[in-house]
mmCIF file of C-alpha atoms and ligand atoms in Angstrom:
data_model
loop_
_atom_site.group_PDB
_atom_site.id
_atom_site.type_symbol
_atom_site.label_atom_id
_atom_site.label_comp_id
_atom_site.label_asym_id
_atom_site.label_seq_id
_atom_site.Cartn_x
_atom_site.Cartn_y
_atom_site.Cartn_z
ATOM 1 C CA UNK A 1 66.371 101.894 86.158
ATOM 2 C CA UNK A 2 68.580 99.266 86.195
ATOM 3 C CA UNK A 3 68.024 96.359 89.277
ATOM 4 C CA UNK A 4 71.660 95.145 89.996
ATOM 5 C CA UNK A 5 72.338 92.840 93.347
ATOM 6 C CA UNK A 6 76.278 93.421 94.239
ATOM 7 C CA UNK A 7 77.732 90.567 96.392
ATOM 8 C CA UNK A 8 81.072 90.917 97.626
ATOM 9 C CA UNK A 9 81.941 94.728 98.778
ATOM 10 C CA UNK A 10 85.812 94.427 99.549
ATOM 11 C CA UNK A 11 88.864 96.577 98.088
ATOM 12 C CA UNK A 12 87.026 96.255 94.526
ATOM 13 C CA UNK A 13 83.525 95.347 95.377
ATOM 14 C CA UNK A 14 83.021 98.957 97.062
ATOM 15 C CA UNK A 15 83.831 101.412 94.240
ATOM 16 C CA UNK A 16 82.516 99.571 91.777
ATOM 17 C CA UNK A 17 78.875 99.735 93.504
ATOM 18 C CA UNK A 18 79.197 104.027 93.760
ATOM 19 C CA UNK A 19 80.092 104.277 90.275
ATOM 20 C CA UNK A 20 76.423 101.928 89.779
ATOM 21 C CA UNK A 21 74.962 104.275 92.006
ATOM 22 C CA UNK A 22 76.265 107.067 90.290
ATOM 23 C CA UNK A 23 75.469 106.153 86.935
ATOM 24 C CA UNK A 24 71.183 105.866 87.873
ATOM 25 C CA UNK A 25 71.189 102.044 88.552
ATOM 26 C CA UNK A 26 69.256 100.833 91.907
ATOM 27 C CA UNK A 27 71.421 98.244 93.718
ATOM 28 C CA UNK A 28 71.437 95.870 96.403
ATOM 29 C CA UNK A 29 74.522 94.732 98.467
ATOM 30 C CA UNK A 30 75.519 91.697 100.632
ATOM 31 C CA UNK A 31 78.428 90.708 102.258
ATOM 32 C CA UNK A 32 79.202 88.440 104.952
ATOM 33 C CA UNK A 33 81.119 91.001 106.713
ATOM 34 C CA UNK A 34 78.218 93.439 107.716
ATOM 35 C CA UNK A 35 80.435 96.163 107.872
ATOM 36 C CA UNK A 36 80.985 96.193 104.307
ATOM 37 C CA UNK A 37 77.762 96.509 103.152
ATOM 38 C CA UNK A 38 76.473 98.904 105.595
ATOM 39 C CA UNK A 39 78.769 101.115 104.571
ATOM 40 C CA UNK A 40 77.095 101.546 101.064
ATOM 41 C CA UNK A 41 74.213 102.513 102.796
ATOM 42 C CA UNK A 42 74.430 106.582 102.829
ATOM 43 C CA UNK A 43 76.092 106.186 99.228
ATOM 44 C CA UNK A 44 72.183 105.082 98.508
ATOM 45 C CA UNK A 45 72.499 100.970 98.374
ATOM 46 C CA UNK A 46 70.025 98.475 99.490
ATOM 47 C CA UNK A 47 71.796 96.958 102.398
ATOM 48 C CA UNK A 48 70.433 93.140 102.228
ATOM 49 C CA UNK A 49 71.170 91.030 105.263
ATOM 50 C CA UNK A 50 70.689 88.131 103.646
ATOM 51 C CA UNK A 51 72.018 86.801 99.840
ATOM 52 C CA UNK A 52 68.368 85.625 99.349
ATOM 53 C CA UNK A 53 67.261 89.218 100.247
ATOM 54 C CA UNK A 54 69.800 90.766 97.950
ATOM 55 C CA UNK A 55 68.885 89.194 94.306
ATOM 56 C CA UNK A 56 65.744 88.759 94.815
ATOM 57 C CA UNK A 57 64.069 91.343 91.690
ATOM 58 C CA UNK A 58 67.572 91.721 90.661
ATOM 59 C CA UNK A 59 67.679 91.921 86.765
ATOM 60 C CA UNK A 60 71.392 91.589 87.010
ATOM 61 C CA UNK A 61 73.493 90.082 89.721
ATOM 62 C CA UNK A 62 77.078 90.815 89.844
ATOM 63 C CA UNK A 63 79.904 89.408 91.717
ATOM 64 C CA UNK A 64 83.657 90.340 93.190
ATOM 65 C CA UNK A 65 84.732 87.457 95.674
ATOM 66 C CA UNK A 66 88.356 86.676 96.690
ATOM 67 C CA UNK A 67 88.817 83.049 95.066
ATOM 68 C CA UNK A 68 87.109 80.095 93.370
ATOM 69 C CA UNK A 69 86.002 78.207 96.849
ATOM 70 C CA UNK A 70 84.273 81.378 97.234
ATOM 71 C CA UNK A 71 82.335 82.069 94.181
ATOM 72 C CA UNK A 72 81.384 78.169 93.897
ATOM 73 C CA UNK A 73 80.066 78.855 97.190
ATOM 74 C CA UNK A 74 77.775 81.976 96.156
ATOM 75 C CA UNK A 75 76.450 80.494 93.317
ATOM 76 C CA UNK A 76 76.317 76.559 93.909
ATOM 77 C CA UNK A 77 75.986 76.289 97.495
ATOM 78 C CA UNK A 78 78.887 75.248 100.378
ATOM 79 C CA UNK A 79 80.246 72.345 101.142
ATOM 80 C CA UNK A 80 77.768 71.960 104.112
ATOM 81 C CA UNK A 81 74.962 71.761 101.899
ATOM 82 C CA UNK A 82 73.904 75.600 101.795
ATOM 83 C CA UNK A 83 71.695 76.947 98.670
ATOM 84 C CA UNK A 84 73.949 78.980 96.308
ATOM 85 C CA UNK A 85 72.101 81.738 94.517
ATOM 86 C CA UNK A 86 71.497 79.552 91.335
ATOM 87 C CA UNK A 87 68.226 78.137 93.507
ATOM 88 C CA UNK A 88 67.451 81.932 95.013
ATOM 89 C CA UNK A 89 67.454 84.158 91.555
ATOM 90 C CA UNK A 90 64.439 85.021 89.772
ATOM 91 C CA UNK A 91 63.767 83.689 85.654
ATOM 92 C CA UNK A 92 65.628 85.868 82.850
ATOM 93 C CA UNK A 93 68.312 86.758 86.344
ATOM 94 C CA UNK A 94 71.771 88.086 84.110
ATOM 95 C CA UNK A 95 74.617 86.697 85.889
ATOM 96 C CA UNK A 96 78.295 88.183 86.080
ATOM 97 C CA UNK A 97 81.191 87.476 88.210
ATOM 98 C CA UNK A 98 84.139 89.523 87.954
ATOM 99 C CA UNK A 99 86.445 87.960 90.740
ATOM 100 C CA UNK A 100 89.568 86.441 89.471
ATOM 101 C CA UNK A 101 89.470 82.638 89.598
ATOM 102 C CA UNK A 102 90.464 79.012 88.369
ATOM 103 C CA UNK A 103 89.144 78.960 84.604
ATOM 104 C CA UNK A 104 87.520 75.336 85.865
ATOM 105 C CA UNK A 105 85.282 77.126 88.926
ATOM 106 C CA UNK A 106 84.208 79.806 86.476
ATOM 107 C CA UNK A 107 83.524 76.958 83.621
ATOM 108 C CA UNK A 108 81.508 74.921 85.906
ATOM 109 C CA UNK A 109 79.250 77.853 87.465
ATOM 110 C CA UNK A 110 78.773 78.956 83.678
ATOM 111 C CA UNK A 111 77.334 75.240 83.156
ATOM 112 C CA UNK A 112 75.435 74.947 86.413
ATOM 113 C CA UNK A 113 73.852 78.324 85.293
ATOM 114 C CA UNK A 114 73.529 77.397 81.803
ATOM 115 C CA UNK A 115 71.464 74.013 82.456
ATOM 116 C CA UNK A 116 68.950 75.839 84.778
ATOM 117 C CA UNK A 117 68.761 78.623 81.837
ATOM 118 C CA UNK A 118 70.606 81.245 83.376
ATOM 119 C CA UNK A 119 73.275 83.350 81.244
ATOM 120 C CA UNK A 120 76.793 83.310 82.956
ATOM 121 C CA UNK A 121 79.856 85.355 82.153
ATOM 122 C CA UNK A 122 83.249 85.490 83.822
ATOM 123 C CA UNK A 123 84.294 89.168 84.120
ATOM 124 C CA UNK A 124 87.274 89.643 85.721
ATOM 125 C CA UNK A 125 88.803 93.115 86.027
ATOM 126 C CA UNK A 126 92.475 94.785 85.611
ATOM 127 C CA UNK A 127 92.851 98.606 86.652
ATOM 128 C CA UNK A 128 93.045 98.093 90.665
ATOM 129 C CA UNK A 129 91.382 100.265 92.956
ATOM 130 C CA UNK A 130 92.172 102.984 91.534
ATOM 131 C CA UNK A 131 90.776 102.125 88.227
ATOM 132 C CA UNK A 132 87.254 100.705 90.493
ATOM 133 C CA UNK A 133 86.916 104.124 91.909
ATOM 134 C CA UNK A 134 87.632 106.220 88.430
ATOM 135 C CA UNK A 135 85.392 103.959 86.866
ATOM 136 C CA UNK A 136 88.026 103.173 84.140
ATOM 137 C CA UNK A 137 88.567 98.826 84.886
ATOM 138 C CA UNK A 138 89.816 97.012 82.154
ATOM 139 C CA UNK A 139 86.941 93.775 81.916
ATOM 140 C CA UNK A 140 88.319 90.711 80.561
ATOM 141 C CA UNK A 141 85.161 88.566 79.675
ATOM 142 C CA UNK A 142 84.571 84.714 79.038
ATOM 143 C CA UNK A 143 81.569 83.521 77.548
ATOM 144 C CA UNK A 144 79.156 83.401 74.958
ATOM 145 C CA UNK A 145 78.521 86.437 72.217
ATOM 146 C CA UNK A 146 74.929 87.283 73.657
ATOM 147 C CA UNK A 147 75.922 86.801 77.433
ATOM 148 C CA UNK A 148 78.789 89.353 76.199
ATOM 149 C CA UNK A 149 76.911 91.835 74.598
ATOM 150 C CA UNK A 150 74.780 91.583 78.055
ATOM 151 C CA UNK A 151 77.528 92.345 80.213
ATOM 152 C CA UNK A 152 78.666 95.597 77.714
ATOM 153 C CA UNK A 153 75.535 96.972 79.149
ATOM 154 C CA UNK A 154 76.101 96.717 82.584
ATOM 155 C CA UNK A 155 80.137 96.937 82.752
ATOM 156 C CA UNK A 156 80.098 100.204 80.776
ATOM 157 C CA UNK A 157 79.150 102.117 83.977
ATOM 158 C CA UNK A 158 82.268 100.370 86.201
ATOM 159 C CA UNK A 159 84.677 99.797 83.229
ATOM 160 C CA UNK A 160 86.434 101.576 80.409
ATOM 161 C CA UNK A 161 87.473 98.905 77.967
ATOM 162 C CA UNK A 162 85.620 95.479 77.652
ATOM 163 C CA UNK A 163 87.116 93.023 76.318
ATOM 164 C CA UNK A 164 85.653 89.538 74.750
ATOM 165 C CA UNK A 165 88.319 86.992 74.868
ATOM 166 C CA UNK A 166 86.279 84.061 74.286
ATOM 167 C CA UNK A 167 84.006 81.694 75.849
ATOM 168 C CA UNK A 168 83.708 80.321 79.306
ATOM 169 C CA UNK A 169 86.276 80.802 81.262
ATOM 170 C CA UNK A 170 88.401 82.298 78.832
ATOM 171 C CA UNK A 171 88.379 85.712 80.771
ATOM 172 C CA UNK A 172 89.864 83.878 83.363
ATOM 173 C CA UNK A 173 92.494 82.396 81.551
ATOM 174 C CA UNK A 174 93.396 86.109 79.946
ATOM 175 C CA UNK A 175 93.595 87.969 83.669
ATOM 176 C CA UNK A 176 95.582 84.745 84.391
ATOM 177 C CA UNK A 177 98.041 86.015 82.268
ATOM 178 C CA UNK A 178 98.055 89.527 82.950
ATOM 179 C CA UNK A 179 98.633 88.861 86.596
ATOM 180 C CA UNK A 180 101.465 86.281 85.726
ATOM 181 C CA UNK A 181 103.285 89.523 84.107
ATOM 182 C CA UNK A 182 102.000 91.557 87.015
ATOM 183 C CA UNK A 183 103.816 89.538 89.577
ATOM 184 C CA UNK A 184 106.771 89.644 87.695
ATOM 185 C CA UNK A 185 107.121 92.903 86.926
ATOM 186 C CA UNK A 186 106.318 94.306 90.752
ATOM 187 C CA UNK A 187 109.463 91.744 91.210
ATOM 188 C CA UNK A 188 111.656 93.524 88.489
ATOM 189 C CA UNK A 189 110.733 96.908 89.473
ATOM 190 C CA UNK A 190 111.152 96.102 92.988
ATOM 191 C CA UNK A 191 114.675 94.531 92.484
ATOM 192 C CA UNK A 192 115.874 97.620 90.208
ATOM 193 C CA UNK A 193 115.367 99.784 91.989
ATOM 194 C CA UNK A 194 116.602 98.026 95.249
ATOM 195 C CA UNK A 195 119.991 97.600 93.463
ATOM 196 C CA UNK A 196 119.736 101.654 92.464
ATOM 197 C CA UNK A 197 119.465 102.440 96.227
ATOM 198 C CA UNK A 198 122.185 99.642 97.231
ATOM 199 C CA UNK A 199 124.638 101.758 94.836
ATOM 200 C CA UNK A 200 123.613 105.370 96.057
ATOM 201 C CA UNK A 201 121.024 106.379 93.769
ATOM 202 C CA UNK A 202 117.880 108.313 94.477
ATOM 203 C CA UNK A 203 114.827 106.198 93.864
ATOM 204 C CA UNK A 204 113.155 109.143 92.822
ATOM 205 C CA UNK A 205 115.784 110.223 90.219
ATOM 206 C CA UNK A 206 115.817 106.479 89.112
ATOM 207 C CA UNK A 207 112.297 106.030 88.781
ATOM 208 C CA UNK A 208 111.767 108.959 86.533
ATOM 209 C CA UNK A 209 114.996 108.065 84.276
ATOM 210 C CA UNK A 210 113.135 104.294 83.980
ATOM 211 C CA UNK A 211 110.290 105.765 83.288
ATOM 212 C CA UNK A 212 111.479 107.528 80.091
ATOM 213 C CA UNK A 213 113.737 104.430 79.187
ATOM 214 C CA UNK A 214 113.601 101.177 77.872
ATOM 215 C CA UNK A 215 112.489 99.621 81.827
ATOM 216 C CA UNK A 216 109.417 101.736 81.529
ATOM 217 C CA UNK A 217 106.279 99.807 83.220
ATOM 218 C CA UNK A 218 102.811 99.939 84.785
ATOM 219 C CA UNK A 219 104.551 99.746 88.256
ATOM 220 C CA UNK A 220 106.919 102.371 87.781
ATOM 221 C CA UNK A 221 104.018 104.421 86.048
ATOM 222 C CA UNK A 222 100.911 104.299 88.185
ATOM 223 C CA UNK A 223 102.304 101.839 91.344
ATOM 224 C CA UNK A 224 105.542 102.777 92.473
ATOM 225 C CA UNK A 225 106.773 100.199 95.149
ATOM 226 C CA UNK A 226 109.398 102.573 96.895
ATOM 227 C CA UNK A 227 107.614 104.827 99.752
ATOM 228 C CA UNK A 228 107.536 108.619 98.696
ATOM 229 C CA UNK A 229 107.522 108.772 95.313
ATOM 230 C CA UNK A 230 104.356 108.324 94.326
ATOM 231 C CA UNK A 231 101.579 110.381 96.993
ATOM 232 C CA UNK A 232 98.809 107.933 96.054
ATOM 233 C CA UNK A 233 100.434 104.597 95.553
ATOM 234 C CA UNK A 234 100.079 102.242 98.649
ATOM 235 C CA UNK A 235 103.648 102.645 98.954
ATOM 236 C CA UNK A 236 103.481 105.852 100.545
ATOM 237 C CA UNK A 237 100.510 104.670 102.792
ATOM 238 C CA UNK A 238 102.180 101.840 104.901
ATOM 239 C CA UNK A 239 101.359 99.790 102.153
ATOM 240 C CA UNK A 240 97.695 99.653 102.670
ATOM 241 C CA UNK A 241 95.769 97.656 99.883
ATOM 242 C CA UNK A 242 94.981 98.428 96.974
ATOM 243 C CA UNK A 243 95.543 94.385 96.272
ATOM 244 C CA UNK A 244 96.754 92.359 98.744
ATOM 245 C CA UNK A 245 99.627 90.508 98.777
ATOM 246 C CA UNK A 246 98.091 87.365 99.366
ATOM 247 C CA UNK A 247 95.880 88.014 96.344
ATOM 248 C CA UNK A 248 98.661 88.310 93.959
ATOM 249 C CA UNK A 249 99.772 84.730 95.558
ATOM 250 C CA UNK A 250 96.913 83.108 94.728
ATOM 251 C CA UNK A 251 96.513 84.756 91.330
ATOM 252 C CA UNK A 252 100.437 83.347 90.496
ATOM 253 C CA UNK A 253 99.338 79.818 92.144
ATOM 254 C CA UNK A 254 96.347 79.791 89.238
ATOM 255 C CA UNK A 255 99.050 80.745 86.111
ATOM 256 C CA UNK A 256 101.273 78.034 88.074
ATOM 257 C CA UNK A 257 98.286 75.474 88.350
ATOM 258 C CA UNK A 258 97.146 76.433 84.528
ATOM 259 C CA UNK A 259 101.033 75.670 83.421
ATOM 260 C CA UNK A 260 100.962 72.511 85.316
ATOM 261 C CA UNK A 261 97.657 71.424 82.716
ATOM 262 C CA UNK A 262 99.207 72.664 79.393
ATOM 263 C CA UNK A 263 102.639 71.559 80.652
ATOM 264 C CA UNK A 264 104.048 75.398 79.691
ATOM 265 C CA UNK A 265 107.501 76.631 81.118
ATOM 266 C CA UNK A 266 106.887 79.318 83.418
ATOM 267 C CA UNK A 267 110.292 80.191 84.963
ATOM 268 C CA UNK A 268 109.836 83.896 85.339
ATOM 269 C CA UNK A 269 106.305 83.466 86.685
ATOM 270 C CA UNK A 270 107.443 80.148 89.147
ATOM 271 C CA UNK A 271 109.850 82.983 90.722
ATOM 272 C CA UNK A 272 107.856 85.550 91.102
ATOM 273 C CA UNK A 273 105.124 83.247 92.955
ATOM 274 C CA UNK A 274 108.030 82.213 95.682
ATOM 275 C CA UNK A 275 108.922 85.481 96.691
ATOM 276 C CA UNK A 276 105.168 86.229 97.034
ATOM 277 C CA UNK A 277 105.404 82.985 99.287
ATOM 278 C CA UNK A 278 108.334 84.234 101.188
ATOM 279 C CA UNK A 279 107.368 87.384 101.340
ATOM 280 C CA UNK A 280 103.756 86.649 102.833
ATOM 281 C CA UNK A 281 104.822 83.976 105.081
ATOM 282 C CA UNK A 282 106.364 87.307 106.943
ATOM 283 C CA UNK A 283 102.937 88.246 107.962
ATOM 284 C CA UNK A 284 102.477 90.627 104.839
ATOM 285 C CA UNK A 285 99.689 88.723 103.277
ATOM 286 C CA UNK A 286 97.083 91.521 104.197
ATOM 287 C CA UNK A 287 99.716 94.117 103.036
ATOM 288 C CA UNK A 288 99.892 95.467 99.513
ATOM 289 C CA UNK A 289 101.723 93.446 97.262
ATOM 290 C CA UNK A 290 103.883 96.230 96.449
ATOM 291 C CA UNK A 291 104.945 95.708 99.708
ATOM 292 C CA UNK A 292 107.295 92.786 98.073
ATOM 293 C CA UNK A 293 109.823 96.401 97.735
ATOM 294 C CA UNK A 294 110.674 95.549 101.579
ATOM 295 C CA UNK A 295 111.455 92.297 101.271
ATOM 296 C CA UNK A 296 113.998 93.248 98.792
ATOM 297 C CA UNK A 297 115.074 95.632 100.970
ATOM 298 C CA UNK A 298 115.506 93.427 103.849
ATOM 299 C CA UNK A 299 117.835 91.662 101.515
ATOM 300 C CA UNK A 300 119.709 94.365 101.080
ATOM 301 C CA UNK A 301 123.157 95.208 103.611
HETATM 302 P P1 NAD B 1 88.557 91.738 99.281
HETATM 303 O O1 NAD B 1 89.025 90.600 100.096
HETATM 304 O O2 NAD B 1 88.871 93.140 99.693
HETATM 305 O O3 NAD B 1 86.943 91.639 99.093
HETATM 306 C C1 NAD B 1 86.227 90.428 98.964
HETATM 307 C C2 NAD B 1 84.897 90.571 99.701
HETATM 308 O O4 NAD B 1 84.125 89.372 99.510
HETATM 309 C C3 NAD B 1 85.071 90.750 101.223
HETATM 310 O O5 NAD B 1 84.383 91.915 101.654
HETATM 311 C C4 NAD B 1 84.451 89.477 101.808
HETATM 312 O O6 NAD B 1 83.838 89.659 103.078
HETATM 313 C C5 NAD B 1 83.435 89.113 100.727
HETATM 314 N N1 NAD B 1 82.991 87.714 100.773
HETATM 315 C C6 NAD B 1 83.757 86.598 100.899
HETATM 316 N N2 NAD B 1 82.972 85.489 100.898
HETATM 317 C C7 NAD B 1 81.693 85.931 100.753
HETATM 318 C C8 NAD B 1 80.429 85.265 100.680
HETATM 319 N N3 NAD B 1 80.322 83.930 100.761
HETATM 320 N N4 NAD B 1 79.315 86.015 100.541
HETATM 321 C C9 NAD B 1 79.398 87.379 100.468
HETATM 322 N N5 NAD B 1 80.575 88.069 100.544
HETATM 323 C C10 NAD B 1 81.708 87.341 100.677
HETATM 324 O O7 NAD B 1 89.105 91.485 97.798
HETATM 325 P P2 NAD B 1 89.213 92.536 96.585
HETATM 326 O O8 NAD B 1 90.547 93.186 96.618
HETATM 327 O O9 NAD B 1 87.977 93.344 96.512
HETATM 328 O O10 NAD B 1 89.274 91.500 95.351
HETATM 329 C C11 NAD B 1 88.115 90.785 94.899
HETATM 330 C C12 NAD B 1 88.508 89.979 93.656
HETATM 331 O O11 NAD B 1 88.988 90.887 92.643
HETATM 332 C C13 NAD B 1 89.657 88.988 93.910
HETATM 333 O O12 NAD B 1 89.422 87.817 93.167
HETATM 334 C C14 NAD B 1 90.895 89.731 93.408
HETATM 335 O O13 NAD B 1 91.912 88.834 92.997
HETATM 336 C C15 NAD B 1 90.307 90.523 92.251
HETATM 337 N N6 NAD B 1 91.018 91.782 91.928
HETATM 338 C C16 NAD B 1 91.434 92.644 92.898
HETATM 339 C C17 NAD B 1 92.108 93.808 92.547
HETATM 340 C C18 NAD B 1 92.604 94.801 93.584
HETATM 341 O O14 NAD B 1 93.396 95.707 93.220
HETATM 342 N N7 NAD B 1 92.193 94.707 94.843
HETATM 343 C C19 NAD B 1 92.340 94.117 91.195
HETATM 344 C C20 NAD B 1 91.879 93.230 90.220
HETATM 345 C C21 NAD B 1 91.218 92.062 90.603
#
């Protein structure tokens, strides 16, 4: 049986434990919100109250935090001088983190772990919480062929496609751009289909016409933005994430921040991040970030 510690049990963090469960592997959770974790605890999960608690015996320890200041916190330590779990893991410990973060964060844990022997991938995911839950996530991974092969192993239980896209940090850089085009085509979808409304057409009717036209995306297919046309979307649940707005912010600040270094135009992408900025500063950052459809609509006469 697999051992697997599971340290960060959010949006993403929570599925992606049952379907480890599921699929025969013993696990241990922490989080710092106690809540979290304890709620893995009928599912069958180890509820750890401590991070030293949780990977201790862990052949693998896996990852899903919200941002870089985060994960250099798990693994290195905090800035007032905490242990990070580099100092707590037993010899041979895999390691795997699959939030998204700066390429430089997840190139410097990957050293850290690296000089003390450990084997480090970046993992990050596409596929949402839907995709956690049906056990389908796309994994994006940076690092080196044997950590890869290593993470097929454990990802093939949480994930459908797994994807090497070079070495450290490189998985970061990929999702980077995937969530670059994310952001800005939420934005598109939301705007056309703003205008449609603005000019008396049914959202519905417009969605499904886009959908077998040349406008066709992964919005309009799986994440509709417009309440009632899609049951499941967050949408049509008060916008309850799914991937919070304030996520998708960050996530555009890192493509901004990695344009910035290679001195790349990103006009579309620079746009998109703004109205996230807007758009959050409204109090919406906890929101969905399809919720961005209301702030178009707000626009709107
Ligand atoms: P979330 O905020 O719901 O979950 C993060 C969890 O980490 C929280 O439960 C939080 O308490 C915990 N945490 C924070 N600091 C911690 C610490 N020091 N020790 C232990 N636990 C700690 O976020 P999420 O939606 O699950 O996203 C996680 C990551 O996955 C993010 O980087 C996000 O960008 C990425 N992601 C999210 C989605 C999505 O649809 N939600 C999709 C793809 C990628």
């Amino acid at each position: 049986m697999m051992k697997i510690a599971f340290i960060g049990l959010g949006n993403m963090g929570h599925p992606m434990v049952l379907n480890l469960l599921k699929a025969g592997c013993h696990v241990s959770v922490y989080d710092i919100n106690t809540a979290a974790a304890n709620a893995l605890k009928s599912a069958g999960a180890t509820v750890a109250n401590s991070m030293d608690e949780c990977v201790k015996g862990a052949e693998t320890v896996m990852t899903m935090l919200p941002a870089g200041e985060h994960v250099r916190a798990v693994y290195l330590g905090d800035h007032q001088g905490g242990v990070g779990l580099l100092k707590m893991i037993d010899a041979g410990t895999f390691l795997i983190d699959s939030s998204t973060i700066d390429p430089a964060s997840a190139k410097l844990v990957a050293q850290e772990a690296h000089s003390q022997s450990f084997e480090f991938v970046d993992a990050p995911v596409s596929g949402g919480v839907a995709g956690a839950q049906a056990g389908t996530l796309t994994f994006i991974v940076g690092g080196t062929d044997s950590g890869f092969k290593q993470a097929q192993a454990v990802l093939q239980h949480v994930g459908k496609n797994i994807f090497h896209a070079g070495k450290a940090g490189d998985g970061q850089m990929a999702k980077i751009c995937n969530n670059l085009m994310l952001g800005i085509i939420m934005s598109g979808t939301c705007e056309a289909l703003s205008l449609g409304m603005d000019n008396g057409l049914d959202p519905k009717v417009l969605s499904e016409i886009m959908l077998q036209s040349s406008g066709r995306n992964w919005a309009l297919e799986l994440y509709n933005p417009c309440p009632g046309i899609m049951e499941k979307a967050p949408a049509s649940n008060q916008y309850q994430p799914g991937f919070m707005a304030k996520l998708m912010l960050k996530d555009l600040g890192l493509g901004l921040e990695a344009a910035t270094n290679s001195q790349s135009p990103i006009p579309m992408g620079t746009l998109a991040r703004n109205l996230y900025a807007f758009h959050n500063a409204e109090g919406n950052e906890c929101r969905d970030f399809s919720s961005l459809f209301e702030f178009y609509r707000k626009q709107s006469k």
